[in-house]
Amino acid sequence: MLLGRLWAGSEGSTKMIAAFALWSTSFAYAAQTATQSVPQPASPAASQQPMTKQQAKELFRSVDEILNFVSSDTKLPIEHTVKRKLISRDQVNRYLKEKFDEDEGAKRMERSEVVLKKFGMLDRDFHLRPFLLSLLTEQVAGFYDNKTKTVNLLDWIEPDEQKPVLAHELTHALQDQRINLTSWSDVSLANTSYNVQEDNHHLQVDEADTARTAVAEGQAMAVFIDYTLRPSGKTIADAPDLADKLKDQVTDTGGSPVMARAPLLLQESLLFPYGEGLSFEQAILVKAGKEAAFSGVLANPPSSSFEIMNPQAYMAHAPVPVIRLPDIHPLLDPEYAPYDIGVMGELDVRILAELFGGREIGTALAPEWNGGVYYAAQRKSAVTAAEKESTASIGLLYYSRWKNADSASSFLRIYAAQIPRKYSNVVERKKDEASETELVYSTNEGDVLISRLGDAVFVGEGFNLALARKLRDTIASMQPQGPMQQADMPVTEPALSMSRVLASFGAVSESSLQRYTSRGAK
């Protein structure tokens, strides 16, 4: 999943996610509505002055108190104290930019940008890197650094406003002491695959990072909420409907000017680990208790976004839909170089369907997903930087399975309706369509073939029609007709690669959106 790659940095060393600012504000206000006991937010001006020495001492002293709360709330033991450091806004901004430049996850993200545009999930003229840098610097905040084992505190935000965020960040500290977050959260493959064995290895492991990030953030959000709800004596486990109420609040991005301008893809993927991760953790908490929801899930993490979105399936050990690819390299290698491969998962389908057909269609169609993979190859004739950055250099195939033929037909219609939006000079070539379940187009970037085979849909974009049909038939011929099997660790979906890079950058302030103009993340 292209988007999932944006959650994980090369070392997973820090956790800076701009989206948390959105969640934190929603949580604070939703919790206040639920309990009538959460303090009103401070004025923005009050949050902008440098911290006094006395305030800094108070904040440093609170770390141990909050760490004890986190340990009690999660049943994760404190193996040792957590180092703490006070940092300035300039230091955070400088750190973020340096980290973004050196991070391997960011490099993978930039490579994935072309494929996201080919899918139509980003506009052709959208520039991902400067946008994400703007988002990160707008959402500046403190963070726990896995690499240095240090919680970084902000010198311009009052201690009381940082304490709920500390509960979130210190959850990461205890997770780190329990399972070593750096190695635990980064199990996918960064290299390009060049043969069928490597292709299917990618399809087995890439999405594990996405699921693990959602676990880490979901647990931290659950503790954040419990800390905020302390005056009421309640916890998120006591209020099974609270997570849904909080998720409803997060759709308002008005407090973050950069996030408000973000494409749907980015908004959905950045929020996924917090919202869906929280719902996943709450479901485990209610069903099986704290030991299972924290230590148990860390020891036996889900392997896919499907399980995060369907926690009952995780608890029941239900099969995760997985599609394997046959050896398509002999068909492609003469003219194309391998570029990218991954799973198109349930979240991707929801985003695509909502983007192309509206929210109701996306919500209705996503549960009908039953597996999907994509493969992108780049023309060897593309040699200049400009040619390689163009979507015209990419040939893309996408094979999806659905729970029934009607759902497959619905997805085909939704996807096909967007071809004129993605390309120019689009002409449907009815004379070349072999059946009523096949659509053929000419575009400014080559042929497009979309066809339904029972409960499956094949899309080929940029390959000539004869090659696209060979690819379709080769892939379809090896798919089992029975129930889909479960992967050991399924793949990274495009809709989550955004999240994983940003998740490698740090944390946030719980009231950020409406309290101050520079906001934290996570």
Short mmCIF file of C-alpha atoms in Angstrom, two decimals, residues 38-507:
data_model
loop_
_atom_site.label_atom_id
_atom_site.label_comp_id
_atom_site.label_asym_id
_atom_site.label_seq_id
_atom_site.Cartn_x
_atom_site.Cartn_y
_atom_site.Cartn_z
CA VAL A 38 -12.26 18.74 31.03
CA PRO A 39 -10.82 22.26 31.46
CA GLN A 40 -11.51 24.87 28.80
CA PRO A 41 -8.59 25.42 26.42
CA ALA A 42 -6.23 28.26 27.10
CA SER A 43 -6.11 31.24 24.79
CA PRO A 44 -3.65 31.01 21.88
CA ALA A 45 -1.65 33.98 23.14
CA ALA A 46 -1.08 32.31 26.48
CA SER A 47 0.46 29.30 24.74
CA GLN A 48 3.04 31.24 22.74
CA GLN A 49 5.27 32.70 25.49
CA PRO A 50 8.59 30.98 26.34
CA MET A 51 8.42 28.75 29.39
CA THR A 52 9.86 30.00 32.68
CA LYS A 53 12.48 28.01 34.60
CA GLN A 54 9.88 27.17 37.22
CA GLN A 55 7.48 25.91 34.58
CA ALA A 56 10.24 23.81 33.03
CA LYS A 57 10.95 22.21 36.42
CA GLU A 58 7.25 21.47 36.86
CA LEU A 59 7.04 19.89 33.42
CA PHE A 60 10.15 17.76 33.98
CA ARG A 61 8.80 16.65 37.36
CA SER A 62 5.48 15.63 35.82
CA VAL A 63 7.13 13.12 33.47
CA ASP A 64 7.57 10.51 36.20
CA GLU A 65 4.06 11.05 37.56
CA ILE A 66 2.51 10.63 34.12
CA LEU A 67 4.74 7.66 33.34
CA ASN A 68 3.32 5.94 36.42
CA PHE A 69 -0.22 6.71 35.21
CA VAL A 70 0.58 5.25 31.78
CA SER A 71 2.02 2.11 33.32
CA SER A 72 -1.06 1.66 35.48
CA ASP A 73 -3.41 2.33 32.58
CA THR A 74 -1.69 -0.06 30.17
CA LYS A 75 -0.21 -2.65 32.54
CA LEU A 76 3.09 -2.12 30.71
CA PRO A 77 5.91 -2.17 33.27
CA ILE A 78 8.41 0.66 33.72
CA GLU A 79 11.80 -0.86 33.02
CA HIS A 80 13.69 2.40 33.59
CA THR A 81 13.12 6.15 33.75
CA VAL A 82 12.68 8.10 30.54
CA LYS A 83 15.14 10.82 29.59
CA ARG A 84 13.61 14.25 28.99
CA LYS A 85 14.75 17.31 27.07
CA LEU A 86 13.34 20.82 26.57
CA ILE A 87 13.51 22.05 22.98
CA SER A 88 12.63 25.25 21.15
CA ARG A 89 10.37 25.71 18.17
CA ASP A 90 13.38 26.42 15.93
CA GLN A 91 15.06 23.21 17.08
CA VAL A 92 11.95 21.20 16.26
CA ASN A 93 11.60 22.78 12.82
CA ARG A 94 15.27 22.19 12.04
CA TYR A 95 15.07 18.63 13.26
CA LEU A 96 12.00 17.88 11.15
CA LYS A 97 13.56 19.20 7.96
CA GLU A 98 16.81 17.32 8.51
CA LYS A 99 14.95 14.15 9.40
CA PHE A 100 12.73 14.46 6.36
CA ASP A 101 15.76 14.82 4.07
CA GLU A 102 17.61 11.81 5.44
CA ASP A 103 14.70 9.48 6.12
CA GLU A 104 14.50 6.43 3.87
CA GLY A 105 10.74 6.34 4.30
CA ALA A 106 10.52 9.84 2.86
CA LYS A 107 12.56 8.73 -0.13
CA ARG A 108 10.20 5.80 -0.70
CA MET A 109 7.30 8.20 -0.35
CA GLU A 110 8.66 10.44 -3.08
CA ARG A 111 9.08 7.41 -5.34
CA SER A 112 5.49 6.40 -4.66
CA GLU A 113 4.18 9.87 -5.56
CA VAL A 114 4.17 9.09 -9.29
CA VAL A 115 2.13 5.92 -8.74
CA LEU A 116 -0.38 7.75 -6.54
CA LYS A 117 -0.85 10.25 -9.35
CA LYS A 118 -1.23 7.45 -11.89
CA PHE A 119 -4.03 5.99 -9.78
CA GLY A 120 -5.68 9.42 -9.61
CA MET A 121 -5.31 9.62 -5.83
CA LEU A 122 -3.21 12.78 -6.22
CA ASP A 123 -3.58 15.44 -8.90
CA ARG A 124 -0.83 15.48 -11.53
CA ASP A 125 0.31 18.98 -10.51
CA PHE A 126 0.41 18.24 -6.77
CA HIS A 127 3.87 18.36 -5.17
CA LEU A 128 4.05 16.07 -2.17
CA ARG A 129 7.38 16.96 -0.56
CA PRO A 130 6.84 20.73 -0.07
CA PHE A 131 3.28 20.08 1.08
CA LEU A 132 4.35 17.59 3.74
CA LEU A 133 7.14 19.88 4.93
CA SER A 134 4.60 22.68 5.32
CA LEU A 135 2.30 20.34 7.22
CA LEU A 136 5.04 19.14 9.54
CA THR A 137 6.29 22.61 10.38
CA GLU A 138 2.73 23.88 10.91
CA GLN A 139 2.07 20.97 13.26
CA VAL A 140 5.23 21.27 15.34
CA ALA A 141 5.20 19.51 18.72
CA GLY A 142 7.08 17.42 21.22
CA PHE A 143 7.87 13.80 20.59
CA TYR A 144 9.38 10.63 22.00
CA ASP A 145 12.52 9.61 20.12
CA ASN A 146 13.00 5.83 19.99
CA LYS A 147 16.61 6.25 18.94
CA THR A 148 17.75 8.43 21.86
CA LYS A 149 15.09 7.09 24.29
CA THR A 150 14.18 10.69 25.09
CA VAL A 151 10.87 12.52 25.37
CA ASN A 152 11.30 15.99 23.88
CA LEU A 153 9.24 18.73 25.55
CA LEU A 154 8.30 22.12 24.12
CA ASP A 155 9.63 25.29 25.68
CA TRP A 156 6.78 27.50 24.41
CA ILE A 157 3.70 25.61 25.64
CA GLU A 158 2.58 25.69 29.27
CA PRO A 159 3.10 22.49 31.29
CA ASP A 160 -0.60 21.78 31.87
CA GLU A 161 -1.19 21.86 28.12
CA GLN A 162 1.61 19.38 27.46
CA LYS A 163 0.66 16.83 30.10
CA PRO A 164 -2.06 15.00 28.11
CA VAL A 165 0.38 14.83 25.19
CA LEU A 166 2.96 13.40 27.55
CA ALA A 167 0.53 10.61 28.36
CA HIS A 168 0.41 9.82 24.64
CA GLU A 169 4.17 10.04 24.15
CA LEU A 170 5.10 8.14 27.29
CA THR A 171 2.92 5.29 26.07
CA HIS A 172 5.39 5.06 23.20
CA ALA A 173 8.23 5.06 25.73
CA LEU A 174 6.78 2.05 27.55
CA GLN A 175 6.03 0.31 24.26
CA ASP A 176 9.65 0.89 23.33
CA GLN A 177 10.86 -0.58 26.62
CA ARG A 178 8.62 -3.59 26.04
CA ILE A 179 9.33 -4.50 22.41
CA ASN A 180 11.89 -2.02 20.96
CA LEU A 181 9.77 0.13 18.68
CA THR A 182 12.53 0.70 16.13
CA SER A 183 12.79 -2.95 15.10
CA TRP A 184 9.17 -3.88 15.92
CA SER A 185 7.60 -1.19 13.76
CA ASP A 186 9.77 -1.55 10.64
CA VAL A 187 9.44 -5.00 9.08
CA SER A 188 8.58 -4.16 5.47
CA LEU A 189 10.95 -4.23 2.51
CA ALA A 190 12.46 -1.03 1.13
CA ASN A 191 14.11 -2.51 -1.95
CA THR A 192 12.59 -2.96 -5.39
CA SER A 193 11.62 -6.51 -6.33
CA TYR A 194 13.02 -7.98 -9.55
CA ASN A 195 11.50 -11.48 -9.73
CA VAL A 196 8.33 -13.30 -8.80
CA GLN A 197 9.69 -14.55 -5.48
CA GLU A 198 10.60 -11.02 -4.41
CA ASP A 199 7.24 -9.73 -5.69
CA ASN A 200 5.28 -12.07 -3.47
CA HIS A 201 7.60 -11.54 -0.53
CA HIS A 202 6.71 -7.85 -0.73
CA LEU A 203 3.05 -8.78 -0.87
CA GLN A 204 3.45 -10.81 2.31
CA VAL A 205 5.20 -8.29 4.54
CA ASP A 206 4.68 -4.71 3.44
CA GLU A 207 1.42 -3.99 5.25
CA ALA A 208 2.72 -5.21 8.58
CA ASP A 209 4.26 -1.77 9.22
CA THR A 210 0.93 -0.08 8.62
CA ALA A 211 -0.88 -2.34 11.08
CA ARG A 212 1.81 -1.98 13.73
CA THR A 213 1.80 1.80 13.47
CA ALA A 214 -1.96 1.78 14.01
CA VAL A 215 -1.48 -0.40 17.10
CA ALA A 216 1.17 1.92 18.54
CA GLU A 217 -0.88 5.06 17.89
CA GLY A 218 -4.18 3.46 18.90
CA GLN A 219 -2.74 2.44 22.26
CA ALA A 220 -1.27 5.91 22.80
CA MET A 221 -4.59 7.55 21.91
CA ALA A 222 -6.46 5.29 24.35
CA VAL A 223 -4.11 6.38 27.15
CA PHE A 224 -4.38 10.01 26.08
CA ILE A 225 -8.16 9.81 26.42
CA ASP A 226 -7.99 7.98 29.76
CA TYR A 227 -5.67 10.68 31.10
CA THR A 228 -8.02 13.41 29.86
CA LEU A 229 -11.03 11.64 31.42
CA ARG A 230 -9.37 11.19 34.84
CA PRO A 231 -11.56 13.81 36.60
CA SER A 232 -14.65 11.81 35.67
CA GLY A 233 -13.27 8.50 36.90
CA LYS A 234 -14.05 6.96 33.51
CA THR A 235 -11.91 5.34 30.82
CA ILE A 236 -12.46 4.70 27.15
CA ALA A 237 -13.26 1.08 28.02
CA ASP A 238 -16.22 2.35 30.08
CA ALA A 239 -17.66 4.31 27.15
CA PRO A 240 -17.85 2.04 24.10
CA ASP A 241 -19.47 4.73 21.96
CA LEU A 242 -16.89 7.42 22.78
CA ALA A 243 -14.39 6.46 20.07
CA ASP A 244 -17.04 6.86 17.37
CA LYS A 245 -18.04 10.26 18.74
CA LEU A 246 -14.43 11.37 18.72
CA LYS A 247 -13.88 10.11 15.19
CA ASP A 248 -16.84 12.17 14.01
CA GLN A 249 -15.17 15.30 15.37
CA VAL A 250 -11.94 14.88 13.46
CA THR A 251 -13.42 15.63 10.04
CA ASP A 252 -13.23 19.35 10.79
CA THR A 253 -9.79 20.44 9.61
CA GLY A 254 -10.49 24.16 9.94
CA GLY A 255 -7.91 24.60 12.69
CA SER A 256 -5.09 23.46 10.42
CA PRO A 257 -4.84 25.58 7.26
CA VAL A 258 -2.40 23.18 5.60
CA MET A 259 -4.39 20.05 6.49
CA ALA A 260 -7.59 21.72 5.30
CA ARG A 261 -5.97 22.00 1.85
CA ALA A 262 -4.77 18.40 1.86
CA PRO A 263 -6.13 15.97 -0.74
CA LEU A 264 -8.60 13.42 0.58
CA LEU A 265 -5.91 10.77 0.27
CA LEU A 266 -3.65 12.57 2.73
CA GLN A 267 -6.39 13.47 5.17
CA GLU A 268 -7.64 9.88 5.31
CA SER A 269 -4.23 8.23 5.48
CA LEU A 270 -2.78 10.61 8.08
CA LEU A 271 -5.73 10.07 10.38
CA PHE A 272 -5.96 6.31 9.91
CA PRO A 273 -3.53 5.17 12.65
CA TYR A 274 -5.17 7.42 15.22
CA GLY A 275 -8.83 6.89 14.40
CA GLU A 276 -8.91 3.29 13.25
CA GLY A 277 -6.08 2.41 15.63
CA LEU A 278 -8.10 3.79 18.54
CA SER A 279 -11.23 1.89 17.48
CA PHE A 280 -9.18 -1.30 17.17
CA GLU A 281 -7.69 -0.90 20.64
CA GLN A 282 -11.03 -0.01 22.20
CA ALA A 283 -12.60 -3.14 20.70
CA ILE A 284 -9.86 -5.31 22.24
CA LEU A 285 -10.15 -3.48 25.57
CA VAL A 286 -13.91 -4.00 25.79
CA LYS A 287 -13.76 -7.62 24.66
CA ALA A 288 -10.61 -8.91 26.34
CA GLY A 289 -9.22 -6.35 28.81
CA LYS A 290 -6.02 -4.36 29.22
CA GLU A 291 -3.51 -7.21 29.12
CA ALA A 292 -4.82 -8.34 25.75
CA ALA A 293 -5.18 -4.80 24.35
CA PHE A 294 -1.65 -3.68 25.24
CA SER A 295 0.90 -6.42 25.97
CA GLY A 296 -1.08 -9.01 24.02
CA VAL A 297 -1.38 -6.97 20.84
CA LEU A 298 2.27 -5.87 21.02
CA ALA A 299 3.29 -9.52 21.26
CA ASN A 300 0.93 -10.65 18.49
CA PRO A 301 0.25 -7.62 16.29
CA PRO A 302 -2.25 -7.62 13.43
CA SER A 303 -0.68 -7.95 10.01
CA SER A 304 -2.94 -5.81 7.83
CA SER A 305 -5.11 -2.72 7.71
CA PHE A 306 -8.03 -5.11 7.12
CA GLU A 307 -7.57 -6.42 10.67
CA ILE A 308 -7.25 -2.89 12.07
CA MET A 309 -10.52 -1.90 10.39
CA ASN A 310 -12.13 -5.19 11.43
CA PRO A 311 -10.91 -5.96 14.97
CA GLN A 312 -13.40 -8.82 15.30
CA ALA A 313 -11.61 -10.52 12.40
CA TYR A 314 -8.28 -10.08 14.23
CA MET A 315 -9.67 -11.56 17.44
CA ALA A 316 -11.25 -14.46 15.55
CA HIS A 317 -8.07 -15.08 13.51
CA ALA A 318 -10.15 -14.74 10.34
CA PRO A 319 -8.38 -15.05 6.96
CA VAL A 320 -7.05 -11.84 5.42
CA PRO A 321 -7.72 -11.62 1.67
CA VAL A 322 -4.42 -11.93 -0.18
CA ILE A 323 -3.72 -12.17 -3.90
CA ARG A 324 -0.48 -13.61 -5.25
CA LEU A 325 1.14 -12.49 -8.46
CA PRO A 326 2.38 -14.92 -11.13
CA ASP A 327 5.69 -14.32 -12.89
CA ILE A 328 4.87 -11.32 -15.08
CA HIS A 329 8.50 -10.28 -15.56
CA PRO A 330 8.97 -12.07 -18.91
CA LEU A 331 6.05 -10.00 -20.26
CA LEU A 332 7.29 -6.67 -18.89
CA ASP A 333 11.07 -6.77 -18.64
CA PRO A 334 11.88 -6.21 -22.33
CA GLU A 335 10.39 -2.67 -22.22
CA TYR A 336 9.89 -1.89 -18.53
CA ALA A 337 11.88 -1.78 -15.30
CA PRO A 338 10.23 -2.83 -12.00
CA TYR A 339 9.10 0.28 -10.10
CA ASP A 340 6.65 -0.54 -7.31
CA ILE A 341 4.40 -3.27 -5.98
CA GLY A 342 1.87 -3.50 -3.18
CA VAL A 343 -1.55 -4.34 -1.90
CA MET A 344 -4.58 -2.20 -2.66
CA GLY A 345 -6.45 -2.74 0.57
CA GLU A 346 -9.81 -1.89 2.08
CA LEU A 347 -8.74 1.63 3.02
CA ASP A 348 -7.49 2.30 -0.51
CA VAL A 349 -10.81 1.15 -1.93
CA ARG A 350 -12.70 3.41 0.47
CA ILE A 351 -10.59 6.41 -0.53
CA LEU A 352 -10.75 5.66 -4.26
CA ALA A 353 -14.49 5.08 -4.19
CA GLU A 354 -15.13 8.20 -2.10
CA LEU A 355 -12.85 10.30 -4.26
CA PHE A 356 -14.42 9.04 -7.48
CA GLY A 357 -18.03 8.54 -6.37
CA GLY A 358 -18.69 10.29 -3.04
CA ARG A 359 -18.63 9.32 0.62
CA GLU A 360 -21.75 7.15 0.59
CA ILE A 361 -20.40 5.03 -2.25
CA GLY A 362 -17.01 4.72 -0.58
CA THR A 363 -18.54 3.64 2.72
CA ALA A 364 -20.81 1.10 1.04
CA LEU A 365 -18.26 -0.39 -1.35
CA ALA A 366 -15.20 -0.75 0.89
CA PRO A 367 -16.58 -3.69 2.95
CA GLU A 368 -17.15 -5.57 -0.31
CA TRP A 369 -13.40 -5.60 -1.02
CA ASN A 370 -11.90 -9.09 -1.03
CA GLY A 371 -8.27 -8.51 -1.96
CA GLY A 372 -6.24 -6.46 -4.38
CA VAL A 373 -2.71 -5.94 -5.71
CA TYR A 374 -1.03 -3.40 -7.96
CA TYR A 375 2.21 -3.47 -9.92
CA ALA A 376 3.90 -0.44 -11.46
CA ALA A 377 6.66 -0.60 -14.07
CA GLN A 378 8.60 2.26 -15.64
CA ARG A 379 9.44 2.48 -19.33
CA LYS A 380 13.15 1.94 -19.95
CA SER A 381 12.90 4.68 -22.56
CA ALA A 382 12.34 7.21 -19.75
CA VAL A 383 15.88 8.43 -19.08
CA THR A 384 15.71 12.07 -18.04
CA ALA A 385 14.58 13.20 -14.58
CA ALA A 386 11.53 14.88 -16.07
CA GLU A 387 10.57 11.74 -17.98
CA LYS A 388 10.94 9.57 -14.88
CA GLU A 389 8.83 11.93 -12.79
CA SER A 390 6.01 11.86 -15.34
CA THR A 391 3.07 9.48 -14.98
CA ALA A 392 3.42 8.85 -18.72
CA SER A 393 6.51 6.75 -17.94
CA ILE A 394 4.53 4.36 -15.74
CA GLY A 395 2.59 1.28 -16.74
CA LEU A 396 0.16 0.30 -13.99
CA LEU A 397 -1.83 -2.85 -13.41
CA TYR A 398 -4.38 -3.32 -10.63
CA TYR A 399 -6.18 -6.59 -9.95
CA SER A 400 -8.94 -6.64 -7.34
CA ARG A 401 -11.31 -9.27 -5.98
CA TRP A 402 -14.80 -8.56 -4.61
CA LYS A 403 -17.31 -10.47 -2.53
CA ASN A 404 -19.66 -10.79 -5.50
CA ALA A 405 -19.95 -9.87 -9.18
CA ASP A 406 -22.32 -6.96 -8.49
CA SER A 407 -19.75 -5.26 -6.27
CA ALA A 408 -17.09 -5.88 -8.90
CA SER A 409 -19.32 -4.25 -11.52
CA SER A 410 -19.95 -1.27 -9.27
CA PHE A 411 -16.24 -0.74 -8.75
CA LEU A 412 -15.56 -1.06 -12.46
CA ARG A 413 -18.11 1.66 -13.26
CA ILE A 414 -16.74 4.00 -10.58
CA TYR A 415 -13.15 3.52 -11.69
CA ALA A 416 -13.93 3.82 -15.40
CA ALA A 417 -15.82 7.08 -14.91
CA GLN A 418 -12.58 8.71 -13.76
CA ILE A 419 -10.49 7.90 -16.82
CA PRO A 420 -11.42 11.22 -18.53
CA ARG A 421 -10.45 13.07 -15.35
CA LYS A 422 -7.02 11.47 -15.17
CA TYR A 423 -6.08 11.69 -18.84
CA SER A 424 -6.58 13.89 -21.88
CA ASN A 425 -7.54 12.86 -25.42
CA VAL A 426 -9.64 10.02 -24.03
CA VAL A 427 -11.53 7.97 -26.62
CA GLU A 428 -13.44 4.78 -25.87
CA ARG A 429 -12.61 2.15 -28.54
CA LYS A 430 -15.81 0.14 -28.60
CA LYS A 431 -14.68 -1.86 -31.63
CA ASP A 432 -11.77 -3.24 -29.61
CA GLU A 433 -13.89 -4.29 -26.63
CA ALA A 434 -14.13 -8.08 -26.64
CA SER A 435 -17.25 -8.30 -24.46
CA GLU A 436 -19.71 -6.19 -22.48
CA THR A 437 -17.51 -6.64 -19.39
CA GLU A 438 -14.52 -4.96 -21.05
CA LEU A 439 -13.73 -1.27 -21.60
CA VAL A 440 -10.89 -0.05 -23.82
CA TYR A 441 -9.66 3.55 -24.07
CA SER A 442 -7.00 5.50 -25.89
CA THR A 443 -5.42 8.29 -23.81
CA ASN A 444 -2.50 10.70 -23.98
CA GLU A 445 -0.53 8.19 -21.86
CA GLY A 446 -1.37 5.07 -23.83
CA ASP A 447 -4.06 2.40 -23.76
CA VAL A 448 -6.32 1.70 -20.78
CA LEU A 449 -8.04 -1.67 -20.32
CA ILE A 450 -10.66 -2.22 -17.62
CA SER A 451 -12.43 -5.56 -17.47
CA ARG A 452 -14.46 -7.68 -15.09
CA LEU A 453 -13.88 -11.40 -14.73
CA GLY A 454 -16.65 -12.69 -12.45
CA ASP A 455 -15.95 -11.20 -9.03
CA ALA A 456 -12.61 -9.69 -10.13
CA VAL A 457 -11.68 -6.43 -11.87
CA PHE A 458 -8.48 -5.91 -13.87
CA VAL A 459 -7.14 -2.47 -14.73
CA GLY A 460 -4.19 -1.89 -17.04
CA GLU A 461 -3.06 1.69 -17.68
CA GLY A 462 -0.23 2.69 -19.99
CA PHE A 463 0.41 -0.79 -21.43
CA ASN A 464 -0.60 -1.48 -25.00
CA LEU A 465 -3.86 -3.42 -25.27
CA ALA A 466 -2.27 -6.74 -26.28
CA LEU A 467 0.16 -6.65 -23.34
CA ALA A 468 -2.56 -5.59 -20.90
CA ARG A 469 -4.70 -8.57 -21.91
CA LYS A 470 -1.77 -10.95 -21.48
CA LEU A 471 -1.12 -9.54 -18.01
CA ARG A 472 -4.80 -9.85 -17.10
CA ASP A 473 -5.11 -13.43 -18.27
CA THR A 474 -1.85 -14.49 -16.62
CA ILE A 475 -2.87 -13.04 -13.26
CA ALA A 476 -6.46 -14.31 -13.40
CA SER A 477 -5.41 -17.85 -14.37
CA MET A 478 -3.49 -18.47 -11.16
CA GLN A 479 -6.04 -17.11 -8.67
CA PRO A 480 -7.79 -19.73 -6.52
CA GLN A 481 -11.53 -20.04 -6.89
CA GLY A 482 -12.13 -20.84 -3.22
CA PRO A 483 -11.81 -18.61 -0.13
CA MET A 484 -8.89 -16.19 -0.06
CA GLN A 485 -6.00 -17.25 2.14
CA GLN A 486 -4.40 -15.31 4.97
CA ALA A 487 -0.97 -13.80 4.47
CA ASP A 488 1.71 -14.21 7.10
CA MET A 489 2.14 -10.42 7.07
CA PRO A 490 0.16 -8.75 4.29
CA VAL A 491 1.17 -5.64 2.40
CA THR A 492 1.46 -1.91 2.49
CA GLU A 493 -1.55 -0.24 0.93
CA PRO A 494 -1.19 2.94 -1.07
CA ALA A 495 -3.54 4.78 1.22
CA LEU A 496 -1.19 4.39 4.12
CA SER A 497 2.26 5.10 2.83
CA MET A 498 1.71 8.80 3.67
CA SER A 499 1.03 8.00 7.23
CA ARG A 500 4.06 5.91 7.83
CA VAL A 501 6.62 8.56 6.88
CA LEU A 502 4.92 11.16 9.04
CA ALA A 503 4.67 8.67 11.87
CA SER A 504 8.42 8.54 11.84
CA PHE A 505 8.59 12.16 12.91
CA GLY A 506 7.15 12.77 16.41
CA ALA A 507 4.23 14.02 18.62
#
